[in-house]
């Protein structure tokens, strides 16, 4: 048997080292933007973050100070509305795909949901503008919430379907064999077993639409004051950042940085919450 | 545990062949039947899984179904509580009577059938989100029982019957999945007993367990048959010999031979049964 190291072996080692190096550099390149973004946000935005930022309305042009309280509350209101639309439809749709329906219909629905997931978010803004804003002759919180909710539906639908399919069939059979009806089995056994995964999907969808700007441009529109009615335009953090960032004032630019820092921190917290949830303490399969 | 040390079927058949003598004939059909299966055939799509099976399952006895993999024994078992209908594109012909009631009449709700006919699966499957206690009473709870006192009584009674009470009575709040494999399987038996079925079906209940856990389940089966009719599927011929009163041998979807276990294992009528039991195929 030949055991001598040939030139071939050296060349193989070089190739292997090269491949490892490229993979390592790629990994660094993936993480680097996140670090850069966070670094810039902290450097530029942290100085403008103070109590006023969270409690005061935007200051008029030229005046010093002011905050984004209305935008923060507005974003939360829009997310609540979006959740009210997107969560029930998305979750129930996901349950239908995973538990009911024929294979052929399901593959069509799945394909459509994937197409919807790929639709640029501004398209949803245009659709809602045509459907709601034009008809009711005004920008409104409803319209903004609807646009975000529509984006959430396919996101939640697909994640819900996937985690429900992960629940082993043995649990369904065990419940059905006890004489439990199909829908009770799905609600009390299958969905309960998959609940962490479903909640994770919902949180990630909320985090995703929480940062959406484009669909709000011609639906929620933005507002420099407190919103007193759901049929009136409302401020949102991403919209406010957008408005301030393209303005010519340095003061506004700093506020935009601070707003972006708050938004990214919020998304970051949601992701950490998801990690904690999915790690879990009780024995769960999903 | 004396029922555990029965002669192994291989030896009895070998002895019979050496001596050239046959044991005395016994009653072929059980006296009182819980299930009466007549001309049962089941198709999965185009594939015929069960081919014209007729047999009666004796009350308060253990009936074992044996046969090589893919012979239809699990399908047959699942047809006894309509679980096979969960597989898409199934079709059945024939009748199955449970104490005289047609399980497949158009007015019968499969959920009611399954409340009367409990099932234990090959892989123990306590619900992972629930405690030991919750696992036992979940069937009652989801079927609408709210009375906590009644649930507590049934909890203890079921766990006692499943020979698990002494091991878990202080840990009822712990997750069901924290138990060992054998305990989990007994928990599943307790869960099935809690809804007070008339029959318990077992689909290879010990195939994932070690010999000690297996012995406990077998002992439990022996005790349970005083109150319940039990039908079990097993790959393990020795186990069928130890625990069952009647044995059905199936091959390629057909019932080849059915009779008292002692007769099937010592003096089978069919050549195929003897070949299978002596390990010549399957």
Coordinates of C-alpha atoms in Angstrom, one line a residue:
Chain A
X1 CA 0.0 0.0 0.0
X2 CA 1.2 3.4 -0.9
X3 CA 1.5 5.8 2.1
X4 CA 3.9 8.4 0.8
X5 CA 2.6 11.9 0.6
X6 CA 2.5 12.8 -3.0
X7 CA 2.3 16.3 -4.5
X8 CA -1.4 15.6 -5.0
X9 CA -1.8 15.6 -1.2
X10 CA -0.2 19.0 -0.7
X11 CA -2.4 20.4 -3.4
X12 CA -5.5 18.9 -1.7
X13 CA -4.5 20.5 1.6
X14 CA -4.1 23.9 -0.1
X15 CA -7.6 23.6 -1.7
X16 CA -9.1 22.6 1.7
X17 CA -7.5 25.6 3.5
X18 CA -8.7 27.9 0.7
X19 CA -12.2 26.6 0.9
X20 CA -12.2 27.1 4.7
X21 CA -10.9 30.6 4.4
X22 CA -13.5 31.6 1.9
X23 CA -16.3 30.2 4.1
X24 CA -14.9 32.1 7.1
X25 CA -14.7 35.4 5.2
X26 CA -18.2 34.9 4.0
X27 CA -19.4 34.3 7.5
X28 CA -17.7 37.5 8.7
X29 CA -19.3 39.4 5.8
X30 CA -22.7 38.2 6.9
X31 CA -22.3 39.4 10.5
X32 CA -20.3 42.6 9.7
X33 CA -23.3 44.7 8.4
X34 CA -25.3 44.0 11.6
X35 CA -22.3 45.2 13.7
X36 CA -21.8 48.2 11.5
X37 CA -25.4 49.2 11.5
X38 CA -25.7 48.9 15.3
X39 CA -22.4 50.8 15.8
X40 CA -23.5 53.7 13.6
X41 CA -26.9 53.9 15.2
X42 CA -25.4 54.1 18.7
X43 CA -22.7 56.6 17.7
X44 CA -25.2 58.9 15.9
X45 CA -28.4 58.3 17.7
X46 CA -27.5 57.6 21.4
X47 CA -26.9 61.3 22.1
X48 CA -30.4 62.3 21.1
X49 CA -32.0 59.6 23.2
X50 CA -33.4 61.1 26.3
X51 CA -36.6 61.1 28.3
X52 CA -38.1 63.8 26.0
X53 CA -37.6 61.5 23.0
X54 CA -40.0 59.0 24.4
X55 CA -42.5 61.5 25.9
X56 CA -42.7 64.6 23.7
X57 CA -44.2 65.4 20.3
X58 CA -41.9 66.4 17.5
X59 CA -40.7 70.0 17.9
X60 CA -41.5 72.6 15.1
X61 CA -38.8 73.3 12.6
X62 CA -36.0 75.3 14.2
X63 CA -37.0 74.6 17.7
X64 CA -34.6 72.5 19.7
X65 CA -35.7 69.2 21.4
X66 CA -38.9 67.4 21.0
X67 CA -39.4 63.6 20.6
X68 CA -41.2 60.9 18.8
X69 CA -43.7 59.8 21.4
X70 CA -46.6 59.9 18.9
X71 CA -44.6 57.8 16.4
X72 CA -43.8 55.2 19.0
X73 CA -47.4 54.9 20.2
X74 CA -48.6 55.1 16.6
X75 CA -46.4 52.2 15.6
X76 CA -47.7 50.1 18.5
X77 CA -51.3 51.0 17.4
X78 CA -50.6 50.0 13.8
X79 CA -49.0 46.8 15.0
X80 CA -52.1 46.0 17.2
X81 CA -54.4 46.6 14.2
X82 CA -52.2 44.6 11.9
X83 CA -52.0 41.7 14.4
X84 CA -55.8 41.7 14.8
X85 CA -56.0 41.1 11.0
X86 CA -52.9 39.1 10.3
X87 CA -52.7 36.8 13.3
X88 CA -56.1 35.0 13.2
X89 CA -56.2 34.7 9.4
X90 CA -52.6 33.6 9.2
X91 CA -52.8 31.1 12.0
X92 CA -56.1 29.6 10.9
X93 CA -54.9 29.5 7.3
X94 CA -51.8 27.7 8.4
X95 CA -53.9 25.2 10.3
X96 CA -56.0 24.6 7.3
X97 CA -53.0 24.0 5.1
X98 CA -51.4 21.6 7.6
X99 CA -54.5 19.7 8.8
X100 CA -57.2 19.9 6.2
X101 CA -57.5 20.4 2.4
X102 CA -56.5 18.2 -0.4
X103 CA -52.9 17.9 -1.5
X104 CA -53.7 19.7 -4.8
X105 CA -55.5 22.7 -3.4
X106 CA -52.9 23.0 -0.7
X107 CA -50.0 23.1 -3.1
X108 CA -51.8 25.9 -5.0
X109 CA -52.4 27.8 -1.7
X110 CA -48.8 27.3 -0.6
X111 CA -47.6 28.6 -4.0
X112 CA -49.8 31.6 -3.7
X113 CA -48.7 32.4 -0.2
X114 CA -45.1 32.2 -1.3
X115 CA -45.8 34.6 -4.1
X116 CA -47.5 37.0 -1.7
X117 CA -44.5 36.7 0.6
X118 CA -42.4 37.9 -2.3
X119 CA -44.6 40.9 -3.3
X120 CA -42.7 44.2 -2.6
X121 CA -44.2 45.8 0.4
X122 CA -45.0 49.1 -1.4
X123 CA -47.4 47.1 -3.5
X124 CA -49.5 46.4 -0.5
X125 CA -49.5 50.2 0.2
X126 CA -50.8 50.9 -3.3
X127 CA -53.5 48.1 -3.0
X128 CA -54.8 49.5 0.3
X129 CA -54.6 53.0 -1.1
X130 CA -56.9 52.0 -3.9
X131 CA -59.2 49.9 -1.7
X132 CA -59.5 52.0 1.4
X133 CA -57.9 55.4 1.2
X134 CA -59.6 56.5 -2.1
X135 CA -62.9 55.0 -1.1
X136 CA -63.1 56.7 2.3
X137 CA -61.3 59.8 1.0
X138 CA -58.5 60.0 3.5
X139 CA -55.4 58.5 5.0
X140 CA -56.2 56.6 8.2
X141 CA -54.9 54.3 10.9
X142 CA -57.2 51.6 9.6
X143 CA -55.6 51.7 6.2
X144 CA -52.1 51.5 7.7
X145 CA -53.0 48.6 9.9
X146 CA -54.7 46.8 7.0
X147 CA -51.6 47.2 4.8
X148 CA -49.3 45.8 7.5
X149 CA -51.9 43.0 8.4
X150 CA -52.0 41.9 4.8
X151 CA -48.2 41.6 4.7
X152 CA -48.4 39.5 7.9
X153 CA -50.9 37.0 6.6
X154 CA -48.7 34.9 4.3
X155 CA -45.7 35.2 6.7
X156 CA -47.7 33.7 9.6
X157 CA -49.5 31.3 7.4
X158 CA -46.4 29.6 6.2
X159 CA -44.6 29.5 9.6
X160 CA -47.7 28.1 11.3
X161 CA -48.1 25.5 8.7
X162 CA -44.5 24.4 9.0
X163 CA -44.5 24.1 12.8
X164 CA -47.8 22.3 12.8
X165 CA -46.5 19.8 10.3
X166 CA -43.6 19.2 12.7
X167 CA -45.9 17.9 15.4
X168 CA -45.5 14.1 15.3
X169 CA -48.6 12.2 14.0
X170 CA -48.5 10.1 17.1
X171 CA -50.0 12.9 19.2
X172 CA -52.9 13.4 16.8
X173 CA -53.6 9.6 16.8
X174 CA -53.3 9.4 20.6
X175 CA -56.0 12.1 21.0
X176 CA -58.3 10.8 18.3
X177 CA -58.0 7.3 19.8
X178 CA -59.4 8.7 23.0
X179 CA -62.5 9.7 21.2
X180 CA -61.6 13.4 21.0
X181 CA -63.1 15.1 18.0
X182 CA -60.9 16.4 15.2
X183 CA -61.1 20.1 15.9
X184 CA -60.5 19.6 19.6
X185 CA -57.5 17.5 18.8
X186 CA -56.2 20.3 16.6
X187 CA -56.8 23.1 19.0
X188 CA -55.9 21.4 22.3
X189 CA -53.2 18.9 21.3
X190 CA -51.7 19.9 18.0
X191 CA -51.7 23.7 18.3
X192 CA -50.8 23.5 21.9
X193 CA -47.8 21.4 21.1
X194 CA -46.8 23.8 18.3
X195 CA -47.7 26.9 20.3
X196 CA -44.1 28.1 20.8
X197 CA -43.4 27.8 17.1
X198 CA -46.7 29.6 16.2
X199 CA -45.9 32.4 18.7
X200 CA -42.4 32.7 17.3
X201 CA -43.8 33.1 13.8
X202 CA -46.2 35.8 15.0
X203 CA -43.4 37.7 16.8
X204 CA -41.1 37.6 13.8
X205 CA -43.9 38.7 11.5
X206 CA -44.7 41.7 13.9
X207 CA -41.0 42.5 14.0
X208 CA -40.8 42.4 10.2
X209 CA -43.9 44.7 9.6
X210 CA -42.9 47.0 12.5
X211 CA -40.0 48.2 10.4
X212 CA -42.0 48.6 7.2
X213 CA -42.1 52.1 5.8
X214 CA -43.3 51.8 2.2
X215 CA -46.8 50.4 2.8
X216 CA -47.5 53.2 5.3
X217 CA -46.5 56.1 3.0
X218 CA -49.9 56.3 1.4
X219 CA -52.0 54.6 4.0
X220 CA -51.2 55.8 7.5
X221 CA -49.4 58.7 5.9
X222 CA -47.8 60.0 9.2
X223 CA -48.8 62.7 11.6
X224 CA -46.8 65.3 13.5
X225 CA -49.4 65.3 16.4
X226 CA -51.2 62.8 18.5
X227 CA -53.7 60.7 16.6
X228 CA -57.2 60.9 18.2
X229 CA -59.2 58.7 15.8
X230 CA -58.5 55.5 13.9
X231 CA -59.9 57.2 10.8
X232 CA -57.2 59.9 10.9
X233 CA -53.6 59.7 9.7
X234 CA -51.2 58.4 12.3
X235 CA -47.5 58.6 12.9
X236 CA -45.2 55.6 12.8
X237 CA -41.6 55.2 13.8
X238 CA -40.3 54.2 10.3
X239 CA -42.3 57.0 8.6
X240 CA -41.0 59.6 11.1
X241 CA -37.4 58.3 10.5
X242 CA -38.0 58.6 6.7
X243 CA -39.4 62.1 7.0
X244 CA -36.6 63.3 9.2
X245 CA -33.8 61.5 7.4
X246 CA -34.6 63.2 4.0
X247 CA -35.0 66.6 5.7
X248 CA -32.3 69.3 5.4
X249 CA -32.0 69.9 9.2
X250 CA -29.1 68.4 11.2
X251 CA -31.3 68.3 14.3
X252 CA -33.8 66.2 12.5
X253 CA -31.1 63.9 11.2
X254 CA -30.0 63.2 14.8
X255 CA -33.6 62.5 15.8
X256 CA -33.9 60.1 12.8
X257 CA -30.8 58.2 14.0
X258 CA -32.3 58.0 17.5
X259 CA -35.6 56.7 16.0
X260 CA -33.7 54.1 14.0
X261 CA -31.8 53.0 17.1
X262 CA -35.1 52.6 19.0
X263 CA -36.6 50.6 16.1
X264 CA -33.7 48.3 15.7
X265 CA -33.5 47.8 19.5
X266 CA -37.2 46.8 19.5
X267 CA -36.7 44.3 16.7
X268 CA -33.6 43.0 18.5
X269 CA -35.6 42.5 21.7
X270 CA -38.3 40.6 19.9
X271 CA -35.7 38.3 18.4
X272 CA -34.2 37.7 21.8
X273 CA -37.7 37.0 23.2
X274 CA -38.1 34.5 20.3
X275 CA -34.8 32.8 21.2
X276 CA -35.9 32.5 24.9
X277 CA -39.2 31.1 23.9
X278 CA -37.8 28.5 21.5
X279 CA -35.2 27.4 24.0
X280 CA -38.0 26.5 26.4
X281 CA -38.1 24.8 29.7
X282 CA -40.9 22.3 29.3
X283 CA -40.5 19.3 27.0
X284 CA -41.9 20.4 23.7
X285 CA -41.3 19.1 20.2
X286 CA -41.4 22.4 18.4
Chain B
X1 CA -45.4 -13.8 37.0
X2 CA -45.9 -17.5 36.3
X3 CA -47.6 -16.7 32.9
X4 CA -44.3 -15.2 31.8
X5 CA -42.4 -18.5 31.9
X6 CA -44.5 -20.4 29.5
X7 CA -42.7 -22.6 27.1
X8 CA -41.4 -20.9 24.1
X9 CA -43.4 -21.7 21.0
X10 CA -40.4 -22.9 19.0
X11 CA -39.7 -25.6 21.6
X12 CA -43.2 -26.8 21.7
X13 CA -43.5 -27.2 18.0
X14 CA -40.1 -28.8 17.8
X15 CA -41.1 -31.3 20.5
X16 CA -44.3 -32.0 18.7
X17 CA -42.4 -32.8 15.5
X18 CA -39.9 -35.0 17.3
X19 CA -42.5 -37.0 19.2
X20 CA -44.9 -37.1 16.3
X21 CA -47.9 -36.5 18.6
X22 CA -50.5 -33.8 18.5
X23 CA -52.0 -32.2 21.6
X24 CA -55.7 -32.8 22.3
X25 CA -58.0 -30.6 20.2
X26 CA -59.5 -27.5 21.9
X27 CA -62.5 -25.3 21.2
X28 CA -61.9 -23.4 17.9
X29 CA -64.1 -20.4 18.4
X30 CA -64.5 -18.2 21.5
X31 CA -67.7 -18.4 23.4
X32 CA -68.6 -14.8 23.9
X33 CA -67.4 -12.3 21.2
X34 CA -66.7 -8.6 21.7
X35 CA -65.9 -8.0 18.1
X36 CA -67.5 -9.9 15.2
X37 CA -65.6 -9.2 12.1
X38 CA -67.3 -10.4 8.9
X39 CA -65.7 -10.4 5.4
X40 CA -63.6 -7.4 6.2
X41 CA -61.6 -6.0 3.3
X42 CA -59.6 -2.8 3.3
X43 CA -57.9 -1.0 0.4
X44 CA -55.4 1.8 0.5
X45 CA -55.9 3.4 -2.8
X46 CA -55.6 0.5 -5.2
X47 CA -53.7 -1.7 -2.8
X48 CA -55.7 -4.3 -0.9
X49 CA -54.3 -4.4 2.7
X50 CA -57.0 -6.7 4.2
X51 CA -58.5 -9.5 2.2
X52 CA -61.9 -10.9 3.3
X53 CA -61.1 -11.5 7.0
X54 CA -63.7 -13.0 9.3
X55 CA -63.1 -13.7 13.0
X56 CA -64.6 -13.2 16.4
X57 CA -62.6 -11.5 19.2
X58 CA -63.3 -13.2 22.6
X59 CA -64.5 -11.1 25.5
X60 CA -62.2 -10.7 28.5
X61 CA -59.4 -12.4 26.7
X62 CA -56.2 -11.4 24.9
X63 CA -56.2 -12.0 21.2
X64 CA -52.8 -11.7 19.5
X65 CA -52.4 -10.9 15.8
X66 CA -49.1 -12.2 14.4
X67 CA -47.6 -12.2 10.9
X68 CA -44.7 -10.8 8.9
X69 CA -44.3 -7.0 8.3
X70 CA -46.8 -5.7 5.9
X71 CA -49.2 -8.5 6.3
X72 CA -52.0 -6.1 7.3
X73 CA -52.1 -6.8 11.1
X74 CA -51.8 -3.2 12.1
X75 CA -54.4 -2.2 9.5
X76 CA -56.7 -4.9 10.8
X77 CA -56.2 -3.6 14.4
X78 CA -56.8 0.0 13.3
X79 CA -60.0 -1.0 11.5
X80 CA -61.4 -2.1 14.9
X81 CA -61.6 1.5 16.0
X82 CA -61.7 3.2 12.6
X83 CA -58.2 4.7 13.0
X84 CA -57.3 3.4 9.6
X85 CA -59.6 6.0 8.2
X86 CA -57.0 8.7 9.0
X87 CA -55.0 7.5 6.1
X88 CA -56.3 9.2 2.9
X89 CA -58.0 7.1 0.2
X90 CA -59.0 4.1 2.3
X91 CA -62.0 2.0 1.4
X92 CA -63.5 -0.8 3.3
X93 CA -66.1 -3.6 2.8
X94 CA -67.6 -6.0 5.3
X95 CA -68.9 -5.5 8.8
X96 CA -67.4 -5.0 12.2
X97 CA -69.8 -5.4 15.2
X98 CA -68.8 -4.3 18.7
X99 CA -71.1 -6.0 21.2
X100 CA -73.7 -6.1 18.4
X101 CA -73.3 -2.4 17.3
X102 CA -72.2 -1.8 13.7
X103 CA -69.1 0.3 13.9
X104 CA -69.3 1.3 10.2
X105 CA -73.0 2.2 10.0
X106 CA -73.6 5.6 8.4
X107 CA -74.9 7.0 11.6
X108 CA -71.9 6.0 13.8
X109 CA -69.6 8.7 14.8
X110 CA -65.9 7.5 14.7
X111 CA -65.2 9.6 17.8
X112 CA -67.8 7.5 19.7
X113 CA -66.3 4.3 18.4
X114 CA -62.9 5.3 19.6
X115 CA -64.3 6.2 23.0
X116 CA -65.5 2.6 23.3
X117 CA -62.3 1.1 21.8
X118 CA -59.1 2.5 23.2
X119 CA -55.7 2.2 21.6
X120 CA -52.1 1.9 22.7
X121 CA -49.4 2.7 20.1
X122 CA -46.0 1.2 19.4
X123 CA -44.2 4.4 20.4
X124 CA -45.4 5.8 23.7
X125 CA -46.9 9.2 23.1
X126 CA -47.7 11.2 26.2
X127 CA -48.6 14.7 25.3
X128 CA -45.4 16.8 25.7
X129 CA -47.1 19.9 26.9
X130 CA -49.0 18.2 29.7
X131 CA -48.1 16.9 33.2
X132 CA -48.5 13.3 34.1
X133 CA -51.9 14.1 35.7
X134 CA -53.1 16.1 32.8
X135 CA -52.2 13.4 30.4
X136 CA -54.3 10.8 32.2
X137 CA -57.5 12.9 32.3
X138 CA -57.2 14.8 29.0
X139 CA -59.5 12.4 27.2
X140 CA -62.3 13.0 29.8
X141 CA -61.6 16.7 29.9
X142 CA -61.8 17.2 26.1
X143 CA -64.9 15.1 26.1
X144 CA -66.5 17.7 28.4
X145 CA -66.0 16.4 31.9
X146 CA -65.5 19.4 34.2
X147 CA -66.1 17.9 37.7
X148 CA -62.6 18.1 39.4
X149 CA -63.5 15.6 42.1
X150 CA -64.6 13.1 39.5
X151 CA -61.4 13.7 37.5
X152 CA -59.2 13.2 40.5
X153 CA -60.9 9.9 41.3
X154 CA -60.6 8.7 37.8
X155 CA -56.9 9.9 37.7
X156 CA -56.0 7.7 40.7
X157 CA -58.1 4.7 39.5
X158 CA -56.6 4.7 36.0
X159 CA -53.0 5.1 37.3
X160 CA -53.6 2.2 39.8
X161 CA -55.0 0.0 37.0
X162 CA -52.0 0.8 34.9
X163 CA -49.8 -0.2 37.8
X164 CA -48.2 3.3 37.7
X165 CA -49.8 5.0 40.7
X166 CA -47.1 4.1 43.3
X167 CA -44.3 5.3 41.0
X168 CA -45.8 8.7 40.1
X169 CA -48.3 9.6 42.8
X170 CA -45.9 12.3 44.1
X171 CA -44.9 13.6 40.7
X172 CA -48.3 14.1 39.1
X173 CA -47.4 17.7 38.2
X174 CA -44.2 16.7 36.4
X175 CA -44.2 16.5 32.5
X176 CA -45.4 13.2 31.2
X177 CA -42.3 13.0 29.0
X178 CA -40.1 13.0 32.1
X179 CA -40.9 9.3 32.8
X180 CA -38.9 6.4 31.5
X181 CA -40.0 4.6 28.3
X182 CA -41.8 1.8 30.1
X183 CA -43.5 4.3 32.5
X184 CA -44.6 6.4 29.6
X185 CA -46.2 3.4 27.9
X186 CA -48.1 2.6 31.1
X187 CA -49.1 6.3 31.3
X188 CA -50.5 5.9 27.9
X189 CA -52.4 2.8 29.1
X190 CA -53.7 4.8 32.0
X191 CA -54.8 7.6 29.6
X192 CA -56.7 5.1 27.5
X193 CA -58.3 3.5 30.6
X194 CA -59.5 6.8 31.9
X195 CA -62.2 7.1 29.3
X196 CA -63.4 3.6 30.3
X197 CA -63.3 1.9 27.0
X198 CA -64.8 -1.6 26.4
X199 CA -61.8 -2.8 24.4
X200 CA -58.1 -2.0 24.3
X201 CA -56.2 -2.3 21.1
X202 CA -52.4 -2.5 21.4
X203 CA -50.2 -2.0 18.4
X204 CA -46.8 -3.6 19.3
X205 CA -46.9 -2.0 22.7
X206 CA -43.6 -3.4 23.9
X207 CA -41.5 -3.2 20.7
X208 CA -39.6 -0.1 21.9
X209 CA -39.1 -1.3 25.5
X210 CA -36.4 -3.2 27.3
X211 CA -37.1 -6.7 28.7
X212 CA -38.0 -5.5 32.2
X213 CA -40.4 -2.8 31.0
X214 CA -41.8 -5.4 28.6
X215 CA -42.4 -7.9 31.4
X216 CA -44.3 -5.2 33.4
X217 CA -46.5 -4.4 30.5
X218 CA -47.2 -8.1 29.8
X219 CA -48.1 -8.5 33.5
X220 CA -50.4 -5.5 33.2
X221 CA -52.1 -7.0 30.1
X222 CA -52.7 -10.2 32.0
X223 CA -54.4 -8.2 34.8
X224 CA -56.4 -6.0 32.5
X225 CA -58.1 -8.9 30.7
X226 CA -60.2 -9.5 33.8
X227 CA -62.0 -6.2 32.9
X228 CA -61.3 -5.6 29.3
X229 CA -61.1 -7.3 26.0
X230 CA -57.6 -6.9 24.5
X231 CA -56.4 -7.2 21.0
X232 CA -52.7 -6.9 20.4
X233 CA -50.4 -6.9 17.4
X234 CA -46.9 -8.3 18.0
X235 CA -43.8 -9.2 16.1
X236 CA -42.6 -11.2 19.0
X237 CA -43.8 -14.8 18.8
X238 CA -42.7 -15.6 22.4
X239 CA -44.7 -12.7 23.6
X240 CA -47.8 -13.8 21.7
X241 CA -47.4 -17.2 23.3
X242 CA -47.0 -15.7 26.8
X243 CA -49.8 -13.2 26.8
X244 CA -52.5 -14.3 24.5
X245 CA -55.5 -16.7 24.7
X246 CA -56.2 -16.6 21.0
X247 CA -53.9 -16.0 18.1
X248 CA -54.6 -15.0 14.6
X249 CA -51.9 -15.5 12.0
X250 CA -52.1 -13.2 9.0
X251 CA -50.2 -13.2 5.8
X252 CA -50.5 -11.0 2.7
X253 CA -53.7 -9.4 4.1
X254 CA -55.4 -12.7 4.6
X255 CA -56.3 -14.5 7.8
X256 CA -54.4 -17.8 7.5
X257 CA -55.3 -19.3 10.8
X258 CA -57.1 -18.3 14.0
X259 CA -57.6 -20.3 17.2
X260 CA -56.6 -20.8 20.8
X261 CA -53.0 -19.8 21.2
X262 CA -52.0 -23.2 22.6
X263 CA -53.3 -24.8 19.5
X264 CA -51.7 -22.3 17.0
X265 CA -48.4 -22.7 18.6
X266 CA -48.4 -26.5 19.2
X267 CA -50.6 -27.9 16.5
X268 CA -51.2 -25.4 13.7
X269 CA -53.5 -26.7 10.9
X270 CA -51.8 -24.6 8.1
X271 CA -48.3 -25.3 6.9
X272 CA -47.7 -21.5 6.5
X273 CA -48.5 -20.9 10.2
X274 CA -46.1 -23.6 11.2
X275 CA -43.4 -22.3 8.9
X276 CA -43.8 -18.8 10.3
X277 CA -43.9 -19.8 14.0
X278 CA -40.8 -22.0 13.6
X279 CA -39.0 -19.1 11.9
X280 CA -38.7 -20.5 8.5
X281 CA -39.9 -17.2 7.0
X282 CA -41.1 -13.8 8.0

